[in-house]
Every structure is written in structure tokens, then in C-alpha cells.
Coordinates of C-alpha atoms in Angstrom, one line a residue:
X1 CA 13.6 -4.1 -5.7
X2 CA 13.5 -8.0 -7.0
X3 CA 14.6 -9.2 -10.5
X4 CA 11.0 -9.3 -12.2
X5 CA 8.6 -7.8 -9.8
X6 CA 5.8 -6.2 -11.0
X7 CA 5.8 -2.1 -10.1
X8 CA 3.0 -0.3 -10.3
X9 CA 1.3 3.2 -10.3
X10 CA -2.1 3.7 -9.3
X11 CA -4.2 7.2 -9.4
X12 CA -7.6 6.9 -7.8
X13 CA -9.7 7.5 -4.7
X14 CA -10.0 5.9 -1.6
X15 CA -12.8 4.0 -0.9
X16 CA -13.1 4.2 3.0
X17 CA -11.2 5.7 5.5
X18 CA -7.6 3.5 6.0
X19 CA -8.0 1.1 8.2
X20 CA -4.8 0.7 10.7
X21 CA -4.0 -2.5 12.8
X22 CA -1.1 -3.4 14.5
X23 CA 0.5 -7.5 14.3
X24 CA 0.9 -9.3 17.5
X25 CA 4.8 -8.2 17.2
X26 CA 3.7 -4.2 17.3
X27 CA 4.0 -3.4 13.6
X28 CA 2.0 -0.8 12.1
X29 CA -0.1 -2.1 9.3
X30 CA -2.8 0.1 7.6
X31 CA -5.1 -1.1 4.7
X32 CA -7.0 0.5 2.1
X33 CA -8.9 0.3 -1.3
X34 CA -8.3 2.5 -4.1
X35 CA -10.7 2.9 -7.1
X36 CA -9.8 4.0 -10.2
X37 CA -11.6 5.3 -13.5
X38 CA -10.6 6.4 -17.0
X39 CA -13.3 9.3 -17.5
X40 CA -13.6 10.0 -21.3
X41 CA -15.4 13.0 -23.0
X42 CA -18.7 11.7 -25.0
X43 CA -18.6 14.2 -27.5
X44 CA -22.0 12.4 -29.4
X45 CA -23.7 12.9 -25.6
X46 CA -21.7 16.3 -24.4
X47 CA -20.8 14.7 -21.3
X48 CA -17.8 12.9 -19.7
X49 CA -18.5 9.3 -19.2
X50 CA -16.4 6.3 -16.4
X51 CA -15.2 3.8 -18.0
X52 CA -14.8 0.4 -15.6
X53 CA -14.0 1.1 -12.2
X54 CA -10.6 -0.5 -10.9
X55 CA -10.9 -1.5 -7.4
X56 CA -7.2 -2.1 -5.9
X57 CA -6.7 -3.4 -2.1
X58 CA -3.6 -2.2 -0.4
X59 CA -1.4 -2.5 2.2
X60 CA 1.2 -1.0 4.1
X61 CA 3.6 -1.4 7.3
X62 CA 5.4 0.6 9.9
X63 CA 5.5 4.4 9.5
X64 CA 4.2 4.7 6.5
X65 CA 1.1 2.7 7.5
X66 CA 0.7 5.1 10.5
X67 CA 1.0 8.5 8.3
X68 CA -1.5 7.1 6.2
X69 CA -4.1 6.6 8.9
X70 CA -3.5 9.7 9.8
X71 CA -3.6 11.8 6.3
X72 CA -5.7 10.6 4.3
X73 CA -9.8 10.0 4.4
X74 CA -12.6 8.7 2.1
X75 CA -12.7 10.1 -1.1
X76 CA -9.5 11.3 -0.9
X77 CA -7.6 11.4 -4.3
X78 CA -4.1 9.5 -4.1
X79 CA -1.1 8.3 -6.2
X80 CA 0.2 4.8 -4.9
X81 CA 3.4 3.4 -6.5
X82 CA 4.0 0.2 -5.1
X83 CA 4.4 -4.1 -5.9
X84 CA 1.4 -5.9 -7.4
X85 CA 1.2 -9.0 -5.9
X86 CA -1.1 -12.0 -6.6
X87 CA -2.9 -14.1 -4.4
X88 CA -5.1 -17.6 -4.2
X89 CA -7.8 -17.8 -1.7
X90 CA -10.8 -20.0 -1.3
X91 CA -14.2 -18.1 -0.8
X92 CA -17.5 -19.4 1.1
X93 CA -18.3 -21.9 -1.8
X94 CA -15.1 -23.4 -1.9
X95 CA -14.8 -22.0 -5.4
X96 CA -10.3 -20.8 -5.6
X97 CA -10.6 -17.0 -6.6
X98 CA -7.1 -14.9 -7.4
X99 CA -6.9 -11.6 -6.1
X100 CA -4.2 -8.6 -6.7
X101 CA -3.3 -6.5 -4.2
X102 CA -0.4 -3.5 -4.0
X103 CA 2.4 -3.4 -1.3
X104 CA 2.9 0.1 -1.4
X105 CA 6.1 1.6 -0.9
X106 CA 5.3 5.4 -1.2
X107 CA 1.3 7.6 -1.5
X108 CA 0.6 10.9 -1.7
X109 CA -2.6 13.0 -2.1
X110 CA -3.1 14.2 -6.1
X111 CA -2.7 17.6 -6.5
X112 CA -4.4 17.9 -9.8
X113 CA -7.8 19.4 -8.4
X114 CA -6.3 19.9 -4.3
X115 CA -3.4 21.4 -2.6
X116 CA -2.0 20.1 0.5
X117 CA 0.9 21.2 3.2
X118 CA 3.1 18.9 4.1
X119 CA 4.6 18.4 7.6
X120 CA 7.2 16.2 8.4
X121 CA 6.5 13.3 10.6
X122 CA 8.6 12.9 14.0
X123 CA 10.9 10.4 14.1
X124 CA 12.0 10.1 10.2
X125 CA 15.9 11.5 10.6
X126 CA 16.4 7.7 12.2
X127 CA 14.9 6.0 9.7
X128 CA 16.2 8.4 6.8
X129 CA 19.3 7.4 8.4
X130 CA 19.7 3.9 8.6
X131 CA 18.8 4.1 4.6
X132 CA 21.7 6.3 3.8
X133 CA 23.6 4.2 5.0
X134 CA 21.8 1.3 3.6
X135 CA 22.8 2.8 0.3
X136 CA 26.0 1.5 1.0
X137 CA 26.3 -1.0 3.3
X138 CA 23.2 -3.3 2.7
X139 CA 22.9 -5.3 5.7
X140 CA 23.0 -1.9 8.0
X141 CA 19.2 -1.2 7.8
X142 CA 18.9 -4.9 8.6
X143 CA 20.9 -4.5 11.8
X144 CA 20.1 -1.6 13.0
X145 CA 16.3 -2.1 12.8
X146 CA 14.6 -3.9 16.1
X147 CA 11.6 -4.6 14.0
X148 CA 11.5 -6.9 11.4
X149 CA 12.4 -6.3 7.7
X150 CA 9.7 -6.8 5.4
X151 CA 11.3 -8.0 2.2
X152 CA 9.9 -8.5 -1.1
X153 CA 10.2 -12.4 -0.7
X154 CA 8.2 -12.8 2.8
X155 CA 5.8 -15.3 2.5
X156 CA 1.9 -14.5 2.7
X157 CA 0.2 -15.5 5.9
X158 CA -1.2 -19.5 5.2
X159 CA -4.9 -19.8 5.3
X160 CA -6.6 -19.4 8.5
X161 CA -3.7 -16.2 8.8
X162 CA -4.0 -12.7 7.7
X163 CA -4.8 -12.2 4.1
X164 CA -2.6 -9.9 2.4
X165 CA 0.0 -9.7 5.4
X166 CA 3.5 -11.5 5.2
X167 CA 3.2 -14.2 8.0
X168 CA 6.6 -13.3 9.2
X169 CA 4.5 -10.7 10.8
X170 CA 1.6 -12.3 12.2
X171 CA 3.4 -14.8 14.0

């Protein structure tokens, strides 16, 4: 986590069904839009009423990206803790627009009105791993990782790139 980064949690549904990629170095990416409403009851009307809907894009990489695309669907409802990042982009018009999107570092489905089982994916006593010993060595998930480390700092692909993925790995 970076000095003055802005965390955020995010309870909502998912708009479509993930949509995974992979970058021309192999890395998983998956993205997907969450929307989220405050629903307040009317008492005057009997009724619950939305309030605004929050639409939020997001993104994520490597294994996480690829046990998203494969849990979750439409509709379902998730929790998304992740970085709210802000971006400049020029539409059709020419008119510069700012967007906000969310690097997410952990989802899950909401268990408020669902239940779910869990299984564990394949492959995550390496990675669980190399972050133990992260924990205490800080450049060891660096070195032992063959696939580039996404950092909080990597740059945003430059116009003509991929919105909302780091160029460091679109290149």
C-alpha cells in the first residue's frame, strides 16, 4: 500500500459477465463493472425506493483475474475492496472526460441474501508462499515471480494503449 492512496469498498452487482483477456506478455487481466444503489424505505409510498446508481469499472490481473472469470456472472452480488484510481481520456468529440476506476485487490460474492462454497484454486500454496515470505523480505516476491509485478506506481497505458491497464503490461 502507497502513502495516500485512495482504498475503497464497493458492494454492488455486476453488470455483465467479467470479461477476461490476456496482455501480449500472457497476464491474466479480467474486467468488470459494478453497480451500486442505496435502496431506502419510502415510508409516505410503502415502498423501498434506488437512490442514484453507481456504476464502477474494474480491473484485475493474474490469478485473481482468472478466478473471477470463472466465479462470478451477471447479476451477481459482490464486495470489491480495492485502489480508486483516476483517469483523463478524450472521447469522440474531443471533449477531455475523467473517469474512476478500481484496481481491485480482493472480491467475493455477498452473502447477505446467497450462500456460496468455496474451493480453493490450484496453484495458490506458490503464490501464498512467495507472500510469506514477502512479509519479510520485500524484494523476494519480486524475484521469485517470472511475471511482472504490478505495483501501485505503474504507469497507465498512453493513448492509443489499453485504457485502464498499466502499460508495463501491454508492451
Amino acid at each position: 500500500m502507497s502513502v495516500g492512496e485512495t482504498r475503497i469498498t464497493v458492494i454492488g452487482n455486476l453488470t455483465a459477465d467479467p470479461r477476461l483477456f490476456f496482455s501480449r506478455q500472457g497476464v491474466a487481466v479480467v474486467n468488470f463493472t459494478v453497480a451500486a444503489s442505496r435502496r431506502t424505505y419510502d415510508k409516505a409510498a410503502d415502498r423501498w425506493v434506488d437512490s442514484d446508481t453507481l456504476f464502477l469499472r474494474c480491473s484485475a490481473f493474474r490469478q485473481l483475474a482468472e478466478n473471477i472469470a470463472e466465479s462470478l456472472t451477471k447479476g451477481a452480488r459482490v464486495v470489491v475492496t480495492g485502489r480508486l484510481r483516476q483517469h483523463g481520456y478524450e472521447d469522440k468529440e474531443g471533449i477531455w472526460r475523467t473517469a474512476f476506476e478500481v484496481d481491485v485487490e480482493d472480491v467475493g460474492p455477498s452473502l447477505r441474501w446467497a450462500t456460496a462454497q468455496v474451493t480453493k484454486a490450484p496453484g495458490d500454496g506458490d503464490q501464498m508462499e512467495s507472500v510469506a515470505r514477502s512479509a519479510t523480505d520485500p524484494w523476494a516476491f519480486a524475484a521469485a515471480s517470472s511475471s511482472p509485478v504490478l505495483s501501485g506506481s505503474a504507469p497507465v497505458a498512453p493513448v492509443g494503449g489499453v485504457p485502464g491497464i498499466p502499460s508495463d503490461l501491454t508492451t
